[in-house]
Amino acid sequence: MQIALISKELAQARSDLSAVEAYPFEELVDIIKDVGFECSRCTRCCTRDYNDHVFLLEKDVERIRMTDPSKITPAPYFDYCDNKGNFYVQGYALTYKDDGTCAFLGEDGLCTIYKQRPSICSIYPYMLNREPDRKGKLLWRHVAGLNEHGYYHCEMTEKDAMQMAKDVIEYETGFLQHRIDFLTTLLSHFRENKLKPSQRQYERQMKKYNSGKEIVVNVYHCGQFHTHSIKDKS
């Protein structure tokens, strides 16, 4: 049943990718211009409490590894666990400081890697919600919500709005293609190694992790799984 669930998620990811690719570009540009977000440097989006985690596309991982590889960690919310007790997750995320702020947030409240910041940070808060409405159309959402931080309805040029729209589509398609590749590789890995997903093992290993014990996590990156032994540092 769990294998069937992976196949179902794979089919959904492929459907989502097709929907994002079909999203009307000019409509996206108009929405971005209407939102007109400007950063107020409140740094709320740079905290675990506000954004939970920063998922990294593969190009982000490679770029940040050149700056400081210690700032990269397996993404939270492990996707699956096999019957031998090994977790699988679709990629990496940024680490946080003990106070819950991004590892790259400086004492002055500015990003210390701004020109090399992750893709998701560069398009924030413009993201596509992949939950369809009753007609099957992708809905738009503001990640942080209106009036919660930053400035909205600021003037934006057509050129800047178009570039942002291109960046949004590039990120969303990149994220979905990464998930498709992860699930495809996971299915092949299970079949070739005669493994199967196990909810019982998932719950058992999570109890170990939450109690501070070491667990094994296989992180998908550049076409293969990379094994890490980690402990919960919270």
Short mmCIF file of C-alpha atoms in Angstrom, two decimals:
data_model
loop_
_atom_site.label_atom_id
_atom_site.label_comp_id
_atom_site.label_asym_id
_atom_site.label_seq_id
_atom_site.Cartn_x
_atom_site.Cartn_y
_atom_site.Cartn_z
CA MET A 1 0.00 0.00 0.00
CA GLN A 2 2.82 2.41 0.83
CA ILE A 3 4.45 1.80 -2.56
CA ALA A 4 1.12 2.64 -4.16
CA LEU A 5 1.06 5.85 -2.14
CA ILE A 6 4.47 6.88 -3.52
CA SER A 7 3.24 6.21 -7.04
CA LYS A 8 0.15 8.32 -6.33
CA GLU A 9 2.27 11.20 -5.04
CA LEU A 10 4.47 10.91 -8.13
CA ALA A 11 1.44 11.19 -10.40
CA GLN A 12 0.21 14.21 -8.43
CA ALA A 13 3.59 15.93 -8.70
CA ARG A 14 3.60 15.42 -12.46
CA SER A 15 0.09 16.85 -12.67
CA ASP A 16 1.12 19.84 -10.53
CA LEU A 17 4.11 20.49 -12.79
CA SER A 18 1.90 20.53 -15.87
CA ALA A 19 -0.48 22.95 -14.13
CA VAL A 20 2.32 25.32 -13.15
CA GLU A 21 3.73 25.26 -16.67
CA ALA A 22 0.26 26.12 -18.00
CA TYR A 23 -0.28 29.02 -15.58
CA PRO A 24 -1.03 32.17 -17.65
CA PHE A 25 2.16 34.22 -17.55
CA GLU A 26 0.51 37.60 -18.04
CA GLU A 27 -1.94 36.85 -15.26
CA LEU A 28 0.97 36.07 -12.96
CA VAL A 29 2.67 39.34 -13.92
CA ASP A 30 -0.51 41.31 -13.14
CA ILE A 31 -0.88 39.63 -9.75
CA ILE A 32 2.74 40.40 -8.85
CA LYS A 33 2.29 44.05 -9.83
CA ASP A 34 -0.89 44.26 -7.77
CA VAL A 35 0.73 42.71 -4.69
CA GLY A 36 3.70 45.06 -5.05
CA PHE A 37 5.66 43.70 -2.10
CA GLU A 38 8.63 45.58 -0.68
CA CYS A 39 10.83 44.29 2.13
CA SER A 40 10.77 46.32 5.36
CA ARG A 41 13.76 44.42 6.81
CA CYS A 42 11.71 43.19 9.75
CA THR A 43 13.48 39.78 9.31
CA ARG A 44 10.33 37.83 10.25
CA CYS A 45 10.63 35.73 7.11
CA CYS A 46 14.16 34.79 8.25
CA THR A 47 12.94 32.87 11.29
CA ARG A 48 11.90 29.29 11.96
CA ASP A 49 8.76 30.42 13.77
CA TYR A 50 7.53 32.30 10.73
CA ASN A 51 8.60 30.16 7.78
CA ASP A 52 9.42 26.80 9.39
CA HIS A 53 12.29 25.97 7.02
CA VAL A 54 14.01 27.10 3.83
CA PHE A 55 14.04 24.31 1.26
CA LEU A 56 17.00 24.40 -1.10
CA LEU A 57 16.98 23.53 -4.78
CA GLU A 58 20.04 21.63 -5.93
CA LYS A 59 21.67 24.74 -7.39
CA ASP A 60 21.16 26.46 -4.02
CA VAL A 61 22.86 23.58 -2.21
CA GLU A 62 25.91 23.70 -4.46
CA ARG A 63 26.17 27.48 -4.15
CA ILE A 64 25.90 27.48 -0.35
CA ARG A 65 28.33 24.58 0.01
CA MET A 66 30.96 26.84 -1.55
CA THR A 67 30.21 29.45 1.13
CA ASP A 68 29.67 27.35 4.25
CA PRO A 69 28.62 23.66 3.98
CA SER A 70 27.86 23.53 7.71
CA LYS A 71 24.78 25.69 7.10
CA ILE A 72 23.03 22.87 5.19
CA THR A 73 20.98 20.12 6.83
CA PRO A 74 18.50 17.43 5.73
CA ALA A 75 15.09 19.02 5.23
CA PRO A 76 12.66 18.38 8.10
CA TYR A 77 9.52 16.24 7.88
CA PHE A 78 11.10 13.11 6.49
CA ASP A 79 9.06 11.73 3.62
CA TYR A 80 9.38 7.98 4.13
CA CYS A 81 11.03 5.32 6.26
CA ASP A 82 11.90 1.84 5.01
CA ASN A 83 11.36 -1.43 6.86
CA LYS A 84 14.96 -1.32 8.14
CA GLY A 85 14.44 2.01 9.88
CA ASN A 86 16.14 4.36 7.38
CA PHE A 87 14.48 7.67 6.53
CA TYR A 88 14.28 9.32 3.11
CA VAL A 89 13.83 13.04 2.47
CA GLN A 90 13.69 14.89 -0.82
CA GLY A 91 16.41 17.46 -0.19
CA TYR A 92 18.29 19.88 2.03
CA ALA A 93 17.35 23.00 3.96
CA LEU A 94 19.18 25.85 5.66
CA THR A 95 20.10 25.53 9.32
CA TYR A 96 18.92 27.94 12.01
CA LYS A 97 20.72 29.53 14.93
CA ASP A 98 19.76 28.64 18.49
CA ASP A 99 17.44 31.66 18.61
CA GLY A 100 15.51 30.39 15.59
CA THR A 101 16.87 32.87 13.05
CA CYS A 102 18.44 31.89 9.73
CA ALA A 103 22.09 30.85 9.93
CA PHE A 104 22.93 33.59 7.42
CA LEU A 105 21.09 36.46 9.12
CA GLY A 106 23.63 39.02 10.33
CA GLU A 107 23.53 40.95 13.59
CA ASP A 108 22.55 44.03 11.58
CA GLY A 109 19.40 42.27 10.39
CA LEU A 110 20.72 41.82 6.85
CA CYS A 111 21.37 38.64 4.88
CA THR A 112 25.09 37.88 4.78
CA ILE A 113 24.77 35.96 1.49
CA TYR A 114 22.18 38.21 -0.15
CA LYS A 115 23.61 37.92 -3.67
CA GLN A 116 23.84 34.13 -3.29
CA ARG A 117 20.65 33.67 -1.26
CA PRO A 118 18.43 30.62 -1.93
CA SER A 119 15.91 30.71 -4.78
CA ILE A 120 12.93 30.69 -2.44
CA CYS A 121 14.28 33.77 -0.65
CA SER A 122 14.69 35.68 -3.91
CA ILE A 123 11.04 35.22 -4.95
CA TYR A 124 9.49 35.58 -1.48
CA PRO A 125 6.55 36.12 -0.94
CA TYR A 126 5.49 35.32 -4.52
CA MET A 127 4.61 31.65 -4.69
CA LEU A 128 1.97 29.57 -6.40
CA ASN A 129 -0.45 27.57 -4.32
CA ARG A 130 -0.78 24.20 -6.03
CA GLU A 131 -4.15 23.45 -4.44
CA PRO A 132 -6.77 23.68 -7.23
CA ASP A 133 -10.13 25.38 -6.88
CA ARG A 134 -13.42 23.73 -7.89
CA LYS A 135 -12.60 24.25 -11.55
CA GLY A 136 -9.12 22.78 -11.17
CA LYS A 137 -7.35 26.13 -11.54
CA LEU A 138 -4.30 26.87 -9.43
CA LEU A 139 -4.99 29.49 -6.80
CA TRP A 140 -2.67 32.30 -5.78
CA ARG A 141 -1.54 32.89 -2.22
CA HIS A 142 0.74 35.22 -0.32
CA VAL A 143 3.13 33.11 1.73
CA ALA A 144 3.29 35.51 4.65
CA GLY A 145 -0.17 37.06 4.36
CA LEU A 146 -1.09 40.69 3.83
CA ASN A 147 -0.12 43.22 6.49
CA GLU A 148 1.92 40.72 8.49
CA HIS A 149 5.25 42.11 7.37
CA GLY A 150 6.76 44.26 4.66
CA TYR A 151 4.99 46.78 2.45
CA TYR A 152 2.32 45.92 -0.10
CA HIS A 153 0.81 47.60 -3.16
CA CYS A 154 4.05 49.43 -3.89
CA GLU A 155 4.75 50.56 -7.44
CA MET A 156 6.52 47.96 -9.58
CA THR A 157 7.64 48.31 -13.19
CA GLU A 158 6.44 45.95 -15.87
CA LYS A 159 10.02 44.80 -16.41
CA ASP A 160 10.55 43.94 -12.73
CA ALA A 161 7.18 42.18 -12.50
CA MET A 162 7.96 40.09 -15.57
CA GLN A 163 11.35 39.10 -14.19
CA MET A 164 9.79 38.12 -10.88
CA ALA A 165 7.14 36.06 -12.70
CA LYS A 166 9.88 34.24 -14.60
CA ASP A 167 11.76 33.58 -11.36
CA VAL A 168 8.59 32.29 -9.67
CA ILE A 169 7.84 29.86 -12.49
CA GLU A 170 11.48 28.75 -12.54
CA TYR A 171 11.40 28.04 -8.80
CA GLU A 172 8.05 26.27 -8.81
CA THR A 173 8.89 24.08 -11.78
CA GLY A 174 12.34 23.38 -10.33
CA PHE A 175 10.86 22.34 -7.00
CA LEU A 176 8.28 20.06 -8.61
CA GLN A 177 10.79 18.47 -10.99
CA HIS A 178 13.05 17.83 -8.01
CA ARG A 179 10.18 16.10 -6.19
CA ILE A 180 9.39 14.01 -9.28
CA ASP A 181 13.02 12.93 -9.52
CA PHE A 182 13.11 12.14 -5.79
CA LEU A 183 10.00 9.95 -5.90
CA THR A 184 11.12 8.21 -9.09
CA THR A 185 14.52 7.43 -7.58
CA LEU A 186 12.90 6.32 -4.32
CA LEU A 187 10.67 3.81 -6.09
CA SER A 188 13.65 2.38 -7.97
CA HIS A 189 15.71 2.23 -4.78
CA PHE A 190 13.03 0.28 -2.93
CA ARG A 191 12.54 -2.17 -5.78
CA GLU A 192 16.24 -2.76 -6.43
CA ASN A 193 17.04 -3.28 -2.74
CA LYS A 194 13.86 -5.21 -1.93
CA LEU A 195 12.77 -2.61 0.61
CA LYS A 196 9.36 -1.25 1.39
CA PRO A 197 8.00 1.81 3.20
CA SER A 198 7.01 1.18 6.81
CA GLN A 199 4.77 3.43 8.88
CA ARG A 200 5.56 1.40 11.98
CA GLN A 201 9.28 1.95 11.54
CA TYR A 202 8.65 5.62 10.76
CA GLU A 203 6.91 6.13 14.10
CA ARG A 204 9.49 4.06 15.97
CA GLN A 205 12.45 5.97 14.52
CA MET A 206 10.76 9.34 15.11
CA LYS A 207 10.45 8.46 18.80
CA LYS A 208 14.20 7.80 18.86
CA TYR A 209 14.88 11.07 17.04
CA ASN A 210 12.63 13.10 19.34
CA SER A 211 14.38 11.61 22.39
CA GLY A 212 17.76 12.80 21.12
CA LYS A 213 19.02 9.54 19.66
CA GLU A 214 20.78 9.26 16.32
CA ILE A 215 18.89 8.22 13.20
CA VAL A 216 19.83 7.57 9.57
CA VAL A 217 18.46 9.90 6.90
CA ASN A 218 19.00 9.45 3.17
CA VAL A 219 18.82 12.82 1.41
CA TYR A 220 18.09 13.02 -2.30
CA HIS A 221 20.54 15.23 -4.19
CA CYS A 222 21.74 15.22 -7.80
CA GLY A 223 20.21 11.88 -8.74
CA GLN A 224 21.15 9.82 -5.71
CA PHE A 225 20.72 9.42 -1.97
CA HIS A 226 23.34 10.72 0.45
CA THR A 227 23.34 9.11 3.90
CA HIS A 228 23.50 11.21 7.08
CA SER A 229 23.39 10.27 10.76
CA ILE A 230 21.65 13.07 12.66
CA LYS A 231 20.22 13.95 16.09
CA ASP A 232 17.45 16.30 17.05
CA LYS A 233 19.14 19.53 18.21
CA SER A 234 15.99 21.27 19.40
#
